[in-house]
Short mmCIF file of C-alpha atoms and ligand atoms in Angstrom, two decimals:
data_model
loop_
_atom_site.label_atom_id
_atom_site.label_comp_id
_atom_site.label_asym_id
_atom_site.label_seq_id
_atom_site.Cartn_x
_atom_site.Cartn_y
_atom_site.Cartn_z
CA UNK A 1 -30.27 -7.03 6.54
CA UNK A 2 -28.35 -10.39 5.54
CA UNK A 3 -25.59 -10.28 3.40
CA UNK A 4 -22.70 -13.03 2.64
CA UNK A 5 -19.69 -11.37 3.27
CA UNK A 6 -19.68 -7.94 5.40
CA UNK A 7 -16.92 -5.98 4.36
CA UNK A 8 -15.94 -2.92 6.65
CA UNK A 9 -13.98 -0.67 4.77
CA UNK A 10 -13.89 1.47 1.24
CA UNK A 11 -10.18 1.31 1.10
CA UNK A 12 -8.76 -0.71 -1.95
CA UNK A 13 -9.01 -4.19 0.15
CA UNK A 14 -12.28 -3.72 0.58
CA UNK A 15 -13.30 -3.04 -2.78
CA UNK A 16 -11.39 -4.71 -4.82
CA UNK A 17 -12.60 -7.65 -2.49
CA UNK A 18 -16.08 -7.19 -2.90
CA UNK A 19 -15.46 -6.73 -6.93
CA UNK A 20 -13.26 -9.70 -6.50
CA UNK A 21 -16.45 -11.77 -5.13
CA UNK A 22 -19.09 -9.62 -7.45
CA UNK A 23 -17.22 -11.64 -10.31
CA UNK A 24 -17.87 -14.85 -8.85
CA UNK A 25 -21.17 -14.24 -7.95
CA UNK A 26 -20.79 -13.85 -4.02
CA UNK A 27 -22.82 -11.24 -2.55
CA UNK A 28 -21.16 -8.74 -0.09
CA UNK A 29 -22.26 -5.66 1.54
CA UNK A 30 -19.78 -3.09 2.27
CA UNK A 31 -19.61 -0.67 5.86
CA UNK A 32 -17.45 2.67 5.25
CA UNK A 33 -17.13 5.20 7.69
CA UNK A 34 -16.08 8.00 5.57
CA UNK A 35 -17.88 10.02 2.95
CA UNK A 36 -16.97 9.35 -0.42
CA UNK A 37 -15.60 12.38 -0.45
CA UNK A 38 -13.24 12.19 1.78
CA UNK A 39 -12.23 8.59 0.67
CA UNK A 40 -11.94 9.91 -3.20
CA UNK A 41 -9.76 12.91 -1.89
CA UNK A 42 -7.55 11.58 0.48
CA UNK A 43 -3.83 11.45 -1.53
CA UNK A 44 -1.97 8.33 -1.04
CA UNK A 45 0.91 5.99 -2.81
CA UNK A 46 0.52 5.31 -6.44
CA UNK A 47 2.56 2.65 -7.61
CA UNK A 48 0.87 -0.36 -9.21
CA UNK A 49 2.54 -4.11 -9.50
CA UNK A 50 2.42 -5.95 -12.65
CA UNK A 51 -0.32 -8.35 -10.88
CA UNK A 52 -2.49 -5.14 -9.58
CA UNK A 53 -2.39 -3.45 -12.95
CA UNK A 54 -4.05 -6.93 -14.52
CA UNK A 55 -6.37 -7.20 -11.96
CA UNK A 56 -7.73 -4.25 -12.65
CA UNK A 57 -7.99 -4.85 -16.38
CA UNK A 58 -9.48 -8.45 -15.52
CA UNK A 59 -12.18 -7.05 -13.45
CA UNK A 60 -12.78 -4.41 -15.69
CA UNK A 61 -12.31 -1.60 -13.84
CA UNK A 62 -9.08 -0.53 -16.11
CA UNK A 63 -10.34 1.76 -18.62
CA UNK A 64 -9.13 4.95 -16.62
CA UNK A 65 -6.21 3.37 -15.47
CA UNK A 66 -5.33 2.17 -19.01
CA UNK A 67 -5.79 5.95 -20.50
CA UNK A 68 -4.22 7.68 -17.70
CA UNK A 69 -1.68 5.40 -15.79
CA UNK A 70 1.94 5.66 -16.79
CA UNK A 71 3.57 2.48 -17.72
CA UNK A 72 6.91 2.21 -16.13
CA UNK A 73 9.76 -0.26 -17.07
CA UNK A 74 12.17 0.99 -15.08
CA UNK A 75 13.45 2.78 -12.15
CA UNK A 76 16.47 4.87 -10.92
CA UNK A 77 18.55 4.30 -7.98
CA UNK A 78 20.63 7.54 -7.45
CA UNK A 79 24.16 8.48 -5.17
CA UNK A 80 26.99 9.73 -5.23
CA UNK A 81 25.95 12.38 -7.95
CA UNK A 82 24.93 9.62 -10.44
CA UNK A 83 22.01 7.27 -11.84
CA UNK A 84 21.88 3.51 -11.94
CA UNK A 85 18.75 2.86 -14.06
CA UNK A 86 17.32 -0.70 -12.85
CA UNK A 87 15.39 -1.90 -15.79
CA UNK A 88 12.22 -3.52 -14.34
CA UNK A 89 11.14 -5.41 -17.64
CA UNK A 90 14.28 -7.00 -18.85
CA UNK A 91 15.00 -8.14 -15.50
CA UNK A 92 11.80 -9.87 -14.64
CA UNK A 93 10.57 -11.09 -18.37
CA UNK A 94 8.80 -8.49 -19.40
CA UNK A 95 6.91 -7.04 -16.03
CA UNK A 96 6.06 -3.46 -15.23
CA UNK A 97 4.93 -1.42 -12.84
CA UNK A 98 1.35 1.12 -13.51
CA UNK A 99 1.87 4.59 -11.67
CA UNK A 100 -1.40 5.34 -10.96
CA UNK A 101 -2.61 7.37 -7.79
CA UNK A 102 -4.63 5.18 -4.99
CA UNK A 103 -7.25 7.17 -5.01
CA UNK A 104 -7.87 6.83 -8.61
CA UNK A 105 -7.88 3.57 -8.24
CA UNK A 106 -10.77 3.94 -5.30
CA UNK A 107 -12.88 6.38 -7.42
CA UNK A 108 -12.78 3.15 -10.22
CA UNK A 109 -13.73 0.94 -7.91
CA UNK A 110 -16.67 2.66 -6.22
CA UNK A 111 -17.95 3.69 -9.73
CA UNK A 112 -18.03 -0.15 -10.46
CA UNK A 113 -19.71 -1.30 -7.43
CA UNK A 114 -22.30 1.24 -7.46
CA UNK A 115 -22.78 0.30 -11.46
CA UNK A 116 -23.28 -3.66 -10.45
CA UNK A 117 -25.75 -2.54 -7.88
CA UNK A 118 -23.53 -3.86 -5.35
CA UNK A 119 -24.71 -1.96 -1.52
CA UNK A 120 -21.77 0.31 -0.13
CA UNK A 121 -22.85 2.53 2.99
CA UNK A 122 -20.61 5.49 3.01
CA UNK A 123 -20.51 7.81 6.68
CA UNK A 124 -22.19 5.12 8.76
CA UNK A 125 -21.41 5.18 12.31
CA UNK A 126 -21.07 2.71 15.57
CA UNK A 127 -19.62 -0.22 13.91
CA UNK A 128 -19.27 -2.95 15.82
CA UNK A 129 -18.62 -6.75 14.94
CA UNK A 130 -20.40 -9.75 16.71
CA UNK A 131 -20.01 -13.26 17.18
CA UNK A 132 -16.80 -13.74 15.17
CA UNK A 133 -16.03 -17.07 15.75
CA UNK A 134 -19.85 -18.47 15.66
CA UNK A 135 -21.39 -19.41 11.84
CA UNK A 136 -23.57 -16.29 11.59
CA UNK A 137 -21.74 -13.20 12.76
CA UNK A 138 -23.15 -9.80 12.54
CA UNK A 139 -22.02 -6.27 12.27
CA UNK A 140 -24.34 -3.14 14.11
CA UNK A 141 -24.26 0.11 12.36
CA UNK A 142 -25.96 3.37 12.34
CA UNK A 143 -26.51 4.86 9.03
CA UNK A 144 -25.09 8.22 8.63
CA UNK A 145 -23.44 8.11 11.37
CA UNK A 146 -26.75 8.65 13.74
CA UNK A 147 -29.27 6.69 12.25
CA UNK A 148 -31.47 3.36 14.02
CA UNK A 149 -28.67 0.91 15.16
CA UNK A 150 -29.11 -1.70 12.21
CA UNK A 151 -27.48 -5.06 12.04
CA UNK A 152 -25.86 -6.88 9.14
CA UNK A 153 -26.48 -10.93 9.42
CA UNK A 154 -23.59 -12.50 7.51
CA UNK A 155 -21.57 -15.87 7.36
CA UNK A 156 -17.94 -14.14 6.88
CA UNK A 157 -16.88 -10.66 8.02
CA UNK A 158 -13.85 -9.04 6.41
CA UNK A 159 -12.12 -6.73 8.44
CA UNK A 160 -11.00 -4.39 5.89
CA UNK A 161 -10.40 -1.39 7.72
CA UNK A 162 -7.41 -0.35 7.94
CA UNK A 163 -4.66 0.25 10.74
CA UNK A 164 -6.86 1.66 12.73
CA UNK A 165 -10.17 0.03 12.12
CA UNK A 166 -11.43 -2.04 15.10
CA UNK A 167 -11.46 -5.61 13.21
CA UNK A 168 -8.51 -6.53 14.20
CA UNK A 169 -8.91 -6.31 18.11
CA UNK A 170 -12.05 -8.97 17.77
CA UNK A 171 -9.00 -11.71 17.46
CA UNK A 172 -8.50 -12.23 20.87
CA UNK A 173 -5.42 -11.20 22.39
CA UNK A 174 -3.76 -14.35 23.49
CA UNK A 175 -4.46 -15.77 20.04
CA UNK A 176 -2.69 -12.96 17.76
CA UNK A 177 1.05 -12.06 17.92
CA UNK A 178 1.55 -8.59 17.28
CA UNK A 179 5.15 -7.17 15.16
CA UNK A 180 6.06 -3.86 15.03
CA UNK A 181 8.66 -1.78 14.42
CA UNK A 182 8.64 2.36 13.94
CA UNK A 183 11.43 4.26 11.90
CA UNK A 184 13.52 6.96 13.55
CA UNK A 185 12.71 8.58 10.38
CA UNK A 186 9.69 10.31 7.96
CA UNK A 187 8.49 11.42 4.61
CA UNK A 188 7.66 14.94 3.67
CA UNK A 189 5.98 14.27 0.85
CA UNK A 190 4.84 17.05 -1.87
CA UNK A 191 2.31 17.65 -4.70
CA UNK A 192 3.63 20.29 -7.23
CA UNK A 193 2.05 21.66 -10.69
CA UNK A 194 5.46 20.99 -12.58
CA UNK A 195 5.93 18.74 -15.68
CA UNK A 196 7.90 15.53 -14.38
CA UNK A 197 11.40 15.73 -14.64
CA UNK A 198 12.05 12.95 -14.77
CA UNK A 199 10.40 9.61 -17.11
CA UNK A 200 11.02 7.23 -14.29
CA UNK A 201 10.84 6.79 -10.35
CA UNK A 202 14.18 8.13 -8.92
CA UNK A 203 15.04 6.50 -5.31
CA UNK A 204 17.85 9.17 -4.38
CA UNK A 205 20.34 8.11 -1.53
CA UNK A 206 22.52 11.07 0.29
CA UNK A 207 24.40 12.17 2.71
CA UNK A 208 21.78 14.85 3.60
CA UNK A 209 18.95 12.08 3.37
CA UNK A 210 16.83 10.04 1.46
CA UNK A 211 14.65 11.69 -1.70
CA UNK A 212 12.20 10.26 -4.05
CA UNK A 213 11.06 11.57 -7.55
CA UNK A 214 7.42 10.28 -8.48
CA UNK A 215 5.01 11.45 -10.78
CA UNK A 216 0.97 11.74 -11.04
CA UNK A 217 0.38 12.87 -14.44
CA UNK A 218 1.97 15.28 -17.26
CA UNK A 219 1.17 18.17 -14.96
CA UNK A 220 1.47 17.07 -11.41
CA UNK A 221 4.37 16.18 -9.48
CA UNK A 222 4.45 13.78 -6.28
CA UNK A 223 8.04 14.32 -4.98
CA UNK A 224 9.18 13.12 -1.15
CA UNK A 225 11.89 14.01 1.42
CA UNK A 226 13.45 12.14 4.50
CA UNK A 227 12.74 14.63 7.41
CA UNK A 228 13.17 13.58 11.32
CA UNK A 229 10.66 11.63 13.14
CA UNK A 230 8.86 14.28 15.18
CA UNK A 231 9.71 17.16 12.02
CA UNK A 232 6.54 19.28 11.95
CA UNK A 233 5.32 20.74 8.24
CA UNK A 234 5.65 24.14 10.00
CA UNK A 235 9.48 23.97 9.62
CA UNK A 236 9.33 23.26 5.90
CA UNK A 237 8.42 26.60 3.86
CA UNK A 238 8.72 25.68 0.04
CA UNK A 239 11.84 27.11 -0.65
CA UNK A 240 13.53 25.17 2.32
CA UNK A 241 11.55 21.93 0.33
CA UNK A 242 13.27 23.16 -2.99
CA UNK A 243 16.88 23.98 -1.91
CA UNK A 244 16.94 20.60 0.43
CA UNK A 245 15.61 18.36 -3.13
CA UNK A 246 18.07 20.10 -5.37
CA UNK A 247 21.22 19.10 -2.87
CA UNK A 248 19.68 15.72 -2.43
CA UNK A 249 19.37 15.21 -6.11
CA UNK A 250 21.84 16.86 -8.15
CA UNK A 251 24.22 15.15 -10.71
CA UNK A 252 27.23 15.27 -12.30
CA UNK A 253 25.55 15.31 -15.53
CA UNK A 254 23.12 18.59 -15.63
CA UNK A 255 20.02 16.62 -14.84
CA UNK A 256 17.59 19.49 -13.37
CA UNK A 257 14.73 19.63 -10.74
CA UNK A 258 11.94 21.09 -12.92
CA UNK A 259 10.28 23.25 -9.55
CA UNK A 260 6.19 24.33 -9.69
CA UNK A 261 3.90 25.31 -7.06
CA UNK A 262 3.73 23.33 -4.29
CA UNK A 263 -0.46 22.29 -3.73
CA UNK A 264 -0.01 19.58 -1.19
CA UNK A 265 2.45 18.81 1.70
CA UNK A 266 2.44 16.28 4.32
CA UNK A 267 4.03 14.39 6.39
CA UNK A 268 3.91 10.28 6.53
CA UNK A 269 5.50 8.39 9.35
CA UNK A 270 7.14 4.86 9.11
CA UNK A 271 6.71 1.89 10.20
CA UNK A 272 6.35 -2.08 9.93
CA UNK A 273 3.79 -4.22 11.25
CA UNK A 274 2.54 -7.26 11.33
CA UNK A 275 -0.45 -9.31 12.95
CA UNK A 276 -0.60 -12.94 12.64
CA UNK A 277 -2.74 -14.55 12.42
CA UNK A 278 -5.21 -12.54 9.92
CA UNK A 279 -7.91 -14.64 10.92
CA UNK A 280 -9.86 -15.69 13.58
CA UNK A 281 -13.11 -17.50 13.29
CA UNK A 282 -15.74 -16.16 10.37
CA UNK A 283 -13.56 -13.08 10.62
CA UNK A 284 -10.70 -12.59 7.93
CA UNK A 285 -8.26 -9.18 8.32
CA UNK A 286 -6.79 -8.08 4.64
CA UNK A 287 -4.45 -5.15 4.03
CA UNK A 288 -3.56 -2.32 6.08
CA UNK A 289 -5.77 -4.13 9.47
CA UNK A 290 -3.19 -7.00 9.36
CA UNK A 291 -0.10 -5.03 8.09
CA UNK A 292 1.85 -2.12 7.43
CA UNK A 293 5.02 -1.27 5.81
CA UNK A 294 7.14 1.44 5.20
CA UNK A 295 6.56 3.67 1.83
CA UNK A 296 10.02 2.68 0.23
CA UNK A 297 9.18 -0.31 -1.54
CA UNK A 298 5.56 1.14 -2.43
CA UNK A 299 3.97 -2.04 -1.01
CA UNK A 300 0.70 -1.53 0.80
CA UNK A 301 -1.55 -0.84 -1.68
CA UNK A 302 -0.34 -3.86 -3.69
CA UNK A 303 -0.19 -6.01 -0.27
CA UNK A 304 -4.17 -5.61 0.32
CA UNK A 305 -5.01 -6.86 -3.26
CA UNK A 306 -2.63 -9.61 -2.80
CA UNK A 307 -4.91 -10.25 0.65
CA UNK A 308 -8.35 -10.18 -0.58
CA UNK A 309 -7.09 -12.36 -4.08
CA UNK A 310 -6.52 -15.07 -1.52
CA UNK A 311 -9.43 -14.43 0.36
CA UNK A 312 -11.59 -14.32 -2.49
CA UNK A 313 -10.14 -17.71 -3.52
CA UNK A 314 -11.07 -18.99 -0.12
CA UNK A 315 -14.99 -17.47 -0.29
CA UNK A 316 -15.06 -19.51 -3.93
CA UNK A 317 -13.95 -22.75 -2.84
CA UNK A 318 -16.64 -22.16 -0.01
CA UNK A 319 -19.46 -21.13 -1.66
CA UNK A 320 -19.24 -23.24 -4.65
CA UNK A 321 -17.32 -26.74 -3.65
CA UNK A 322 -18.10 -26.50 0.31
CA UNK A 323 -14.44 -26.65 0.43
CA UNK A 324 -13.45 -24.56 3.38
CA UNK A 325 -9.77 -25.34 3.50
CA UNK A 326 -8.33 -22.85 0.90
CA UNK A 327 -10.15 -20.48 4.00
CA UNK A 328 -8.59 -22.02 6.26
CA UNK A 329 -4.82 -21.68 4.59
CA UNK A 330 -5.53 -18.06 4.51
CA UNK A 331 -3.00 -16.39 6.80
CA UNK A 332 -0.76 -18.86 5.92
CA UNK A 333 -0.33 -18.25 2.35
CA UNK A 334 -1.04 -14.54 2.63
CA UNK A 335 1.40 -13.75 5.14
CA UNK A 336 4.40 -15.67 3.25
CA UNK A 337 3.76 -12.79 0.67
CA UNK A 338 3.45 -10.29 3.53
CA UNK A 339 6.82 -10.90 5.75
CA UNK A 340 8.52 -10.95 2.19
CA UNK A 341 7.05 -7.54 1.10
CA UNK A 342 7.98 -6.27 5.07
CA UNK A 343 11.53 -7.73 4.29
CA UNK A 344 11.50 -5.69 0.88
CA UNK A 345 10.52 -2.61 2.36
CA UNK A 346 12.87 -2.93 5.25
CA UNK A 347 15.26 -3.41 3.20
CA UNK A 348 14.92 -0.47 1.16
CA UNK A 349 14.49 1.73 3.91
CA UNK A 350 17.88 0.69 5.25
CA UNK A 351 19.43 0.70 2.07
CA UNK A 352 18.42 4.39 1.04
CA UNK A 353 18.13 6.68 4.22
CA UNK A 354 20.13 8.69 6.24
CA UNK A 355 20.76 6.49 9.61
CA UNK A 356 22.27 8.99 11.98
CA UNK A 357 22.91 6.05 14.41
CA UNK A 358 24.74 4.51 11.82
CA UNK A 359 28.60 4.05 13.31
CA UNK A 360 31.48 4.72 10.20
CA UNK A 361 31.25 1.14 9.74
CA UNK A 362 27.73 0.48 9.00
CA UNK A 363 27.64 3.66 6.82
CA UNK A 364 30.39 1.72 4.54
CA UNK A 365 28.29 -0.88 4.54
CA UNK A 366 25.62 0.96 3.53
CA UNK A 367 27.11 2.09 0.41
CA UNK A 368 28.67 -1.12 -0.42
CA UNK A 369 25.31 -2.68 -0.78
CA UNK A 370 24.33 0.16 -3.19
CA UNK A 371 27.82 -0.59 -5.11
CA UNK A 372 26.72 -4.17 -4.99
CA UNK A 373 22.68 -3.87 -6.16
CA UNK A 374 23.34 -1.35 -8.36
CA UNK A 375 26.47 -3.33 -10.51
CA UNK A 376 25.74 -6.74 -9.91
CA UNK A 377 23.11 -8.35 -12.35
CA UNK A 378 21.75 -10.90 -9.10
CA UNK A 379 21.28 -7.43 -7.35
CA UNK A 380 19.93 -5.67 -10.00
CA UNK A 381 17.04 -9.04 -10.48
CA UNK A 382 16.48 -9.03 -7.10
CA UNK A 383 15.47 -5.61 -6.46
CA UNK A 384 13.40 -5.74 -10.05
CA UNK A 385 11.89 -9.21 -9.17
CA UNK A 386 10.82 -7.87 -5.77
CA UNK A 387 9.42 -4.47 -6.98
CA UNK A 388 7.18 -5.54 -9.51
CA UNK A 389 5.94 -7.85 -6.82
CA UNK A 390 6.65 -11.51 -6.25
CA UNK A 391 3.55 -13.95 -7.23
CA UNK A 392 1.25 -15.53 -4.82
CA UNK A 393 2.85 -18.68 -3.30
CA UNK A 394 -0.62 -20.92 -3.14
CA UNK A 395 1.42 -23.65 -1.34
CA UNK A 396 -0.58 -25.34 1.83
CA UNK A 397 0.76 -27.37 4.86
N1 LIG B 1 -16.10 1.25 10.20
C1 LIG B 1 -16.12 1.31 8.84
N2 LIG B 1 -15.04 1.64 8.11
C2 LIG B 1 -13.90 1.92 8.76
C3 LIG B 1 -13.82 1.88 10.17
C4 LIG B 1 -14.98 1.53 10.89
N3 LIG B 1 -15.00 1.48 12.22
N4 LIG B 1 -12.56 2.21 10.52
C5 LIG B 1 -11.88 2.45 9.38
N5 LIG B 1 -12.69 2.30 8.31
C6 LIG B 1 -12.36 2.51 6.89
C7 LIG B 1 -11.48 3.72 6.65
O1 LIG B 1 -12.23 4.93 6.64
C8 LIG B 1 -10.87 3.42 5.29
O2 LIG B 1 -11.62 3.94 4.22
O3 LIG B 1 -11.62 1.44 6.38
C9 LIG B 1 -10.88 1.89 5.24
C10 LIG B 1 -9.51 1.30 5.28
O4 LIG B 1 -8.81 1.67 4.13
P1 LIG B 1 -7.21 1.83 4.07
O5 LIG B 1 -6.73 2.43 5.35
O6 LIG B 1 -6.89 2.50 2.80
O7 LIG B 1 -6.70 0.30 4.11
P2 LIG B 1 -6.66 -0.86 3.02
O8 LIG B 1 -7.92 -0.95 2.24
O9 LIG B 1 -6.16 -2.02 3.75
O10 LIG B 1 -5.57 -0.39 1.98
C11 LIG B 1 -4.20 -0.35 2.28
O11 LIG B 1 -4.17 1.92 1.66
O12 LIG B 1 -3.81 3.26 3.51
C12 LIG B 1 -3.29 2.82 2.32
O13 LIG B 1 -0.97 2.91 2.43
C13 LIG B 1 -2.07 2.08 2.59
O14 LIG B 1 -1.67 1.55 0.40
C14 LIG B 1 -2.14 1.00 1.60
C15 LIG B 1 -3.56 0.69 1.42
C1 LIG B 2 4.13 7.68 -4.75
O1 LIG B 2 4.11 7.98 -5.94
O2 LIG B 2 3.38 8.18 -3.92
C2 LIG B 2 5.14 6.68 -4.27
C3 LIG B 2 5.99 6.09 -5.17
C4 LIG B 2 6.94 5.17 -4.75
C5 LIG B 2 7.03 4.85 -3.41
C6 LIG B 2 6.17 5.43 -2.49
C7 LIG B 2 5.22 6.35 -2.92
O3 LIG B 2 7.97 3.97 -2.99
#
């Protein structure tokens, strides 16, 4: 088989990027090792930047997304007892955010490619990358997981496959620097059948922990809670879950949790990383292969589109000028837009947990810089500019 671009990985890097490249009339073949199933099923973030949500609709993949995604303007930021609405749109001239679940957006995007006729091997198995850094790599597979061994000729592979996909360890060692960081902390996160209660995304700081109100659709709740690192689900019946949100999020002014069934827990660890940089050779790492960041700032989604935009950018100037430097530039511009989106999340993950290793100090300070983001209009833009996402910064050296 010959292909283009071989793209390992159904997550929303790699389709979006082969949709991305389907519009400019690159051919790709994509290498999943799931089922669909499993990849349709699996229940991740689901919060949508301005630039995602019109990617989407440019690619025309937006007509579920459009019916059943909720249009936010604005988010809450909640202590001490009280609200402090941060109004998204004003703040950043008119943006939004789409609340929309990941997987959603995955069942759009495989219903597309299989519509253009665009291959995509679910379950294979043995996937292994060759020749990276010569002009025609190749990837061996197996086809449902125990087929032939097959091989996929190519002229770029893009190593779309997540944190634990095996693209990234084909940059050799001594020529990728590793950053990581893990957080003493997790989420507990729940699915309820409850009608939301509340219109917008609360982020809920407090003494007891960190809590955060989001939403799925009129009848489905998607509500998290700060638990210990090592906390197992086992020590979390649903009324523990219930009486722990309630003291989180209560208010002076009779705002209510509306509680439901609980169909879904787990539990989501955090951390930060980076690899840089995402390229090496014919091979090209986008989204969660390259990076990860902590849920707070509901980033990685949004970081892997932001990835394969650049990268499809970099296949067009290719292909159709036999311009390979925009390829070249790639881990340069995309990870400006990555360590920004790491210092976002950071940030919020410092600003709205519990830190029991904070001294009395760094706890004032803590609060202070809620005071501040919450009251000042530069805070207020900042956190509004940065959560609707900050645009792609094409600049070259
Ligand atoms: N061969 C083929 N596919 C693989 C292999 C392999 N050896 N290893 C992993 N994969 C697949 C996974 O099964 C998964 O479907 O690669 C895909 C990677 O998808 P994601 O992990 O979703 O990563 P990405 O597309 O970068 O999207 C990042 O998804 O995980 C969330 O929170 C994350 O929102 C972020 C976003
Ligand atoms: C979600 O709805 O799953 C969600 C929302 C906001 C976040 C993280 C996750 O910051």
């Amino acid at each position: 088989m010959r292909t283009q671009v071989a793209i390992i990985g159904a997550g929303p890097a790699g389709l979006m990027l082969a949709q991305l490249l389907h519009s400019k009339g690159i051919e790709s073949v994509i290498l999943e090792s799931r089922t669909r199933a499993e990849i349709e099923e699996t229940i991740r973030a689901g919060v949508l930047e301005q630039g995602t949500a019109d990617l989407m609709r440019e690619l025309g993949v937006a007509d579920r997304m459009n019916r059943l995604g909720q249009v936010h303007d604005g988010i809450e930021f909640r202590f001490h007892r009280k609200g402090h609405r941060i109004n998204l749109n004003e703040l950043t001239g008119g943006k939004r955010v789409t609340i929309y679940a990941q997987h959603e957006v995955l069942k759009d995007l495989i219903s597309a490619r299989i519509a253009t006729g665009g291959e995509i091997l679910f379950n294979v198995g043995d996937v292994r990358l060759l020749d990276v850094d010569t002009e025609s790599p190749r990837v061996q597979f197996r086809r449902d997981k125990d087929g032939e061994l097959e091989e996929l000729v190519c002229d770029f592979i893009a190593g779309c496959d997540g944190f634990h996909g095996p693209s990234r360890q084909h940059i050799p060692q001594h020529a990728r620097t590793e950053y990581s960081e893990v957080f003493p902390m997790s989420w507990l996160g729940i699915l309820a059948e409850a009608p939301p209660s509340s219109p917008e995304l609360i982020y809920a700081h407090h003494d007891r922990g960190f809590a955060l109100v989001s939403t799925r659709s009129p009848e489905i709740q998607r509500i998290y809670l700060q638990v210990d690192a090592h906390d197992d689900l086992g020590n979390w019946s649903d009324e523990r879950i219930w009486s722990e949100l309630h003291r989180r999020l209560e208010t002076d002014d009779g705002w209510t949790l509306i509680e439901g069934p609980i169909i879904q827990k787990n539990i989501v660890g955090m951390r930060s990383f980076v690899c840089d940089p995402m390229q090496y050779g014919r091979l090209f790492l986008a989204g969660d292969a390259a990076h990860i960041v902590p849920p707070t700032g509901a980033k990685g989604l949004n970081l892997a589109v932001s990835d394969v935009v650049v990268l499809a950018k970099g296949l067009e100037a290719y292909y159709k000028q036999g311009n390979a430097a925009w390829l070249q530039a790639y881990s340069e511009i995309c990870l400006r837009r990555v360590w920004k989106a790491e210092r976002f999340s950071n940030y919020m993950t410092a600003l709205l947990h519990r830190h029991a290793n904070y001294s009395p100090f760094q706890r004032q300070i803590q609060l202070a810089e809620l005071d501040y983001v919450t009251s000042s209009p530069v805070g207020l833009a900042s956190i509004a500019e940065n959560y609707v996402g900050l645009p792609i910064d094409w600049r070259r050296s």
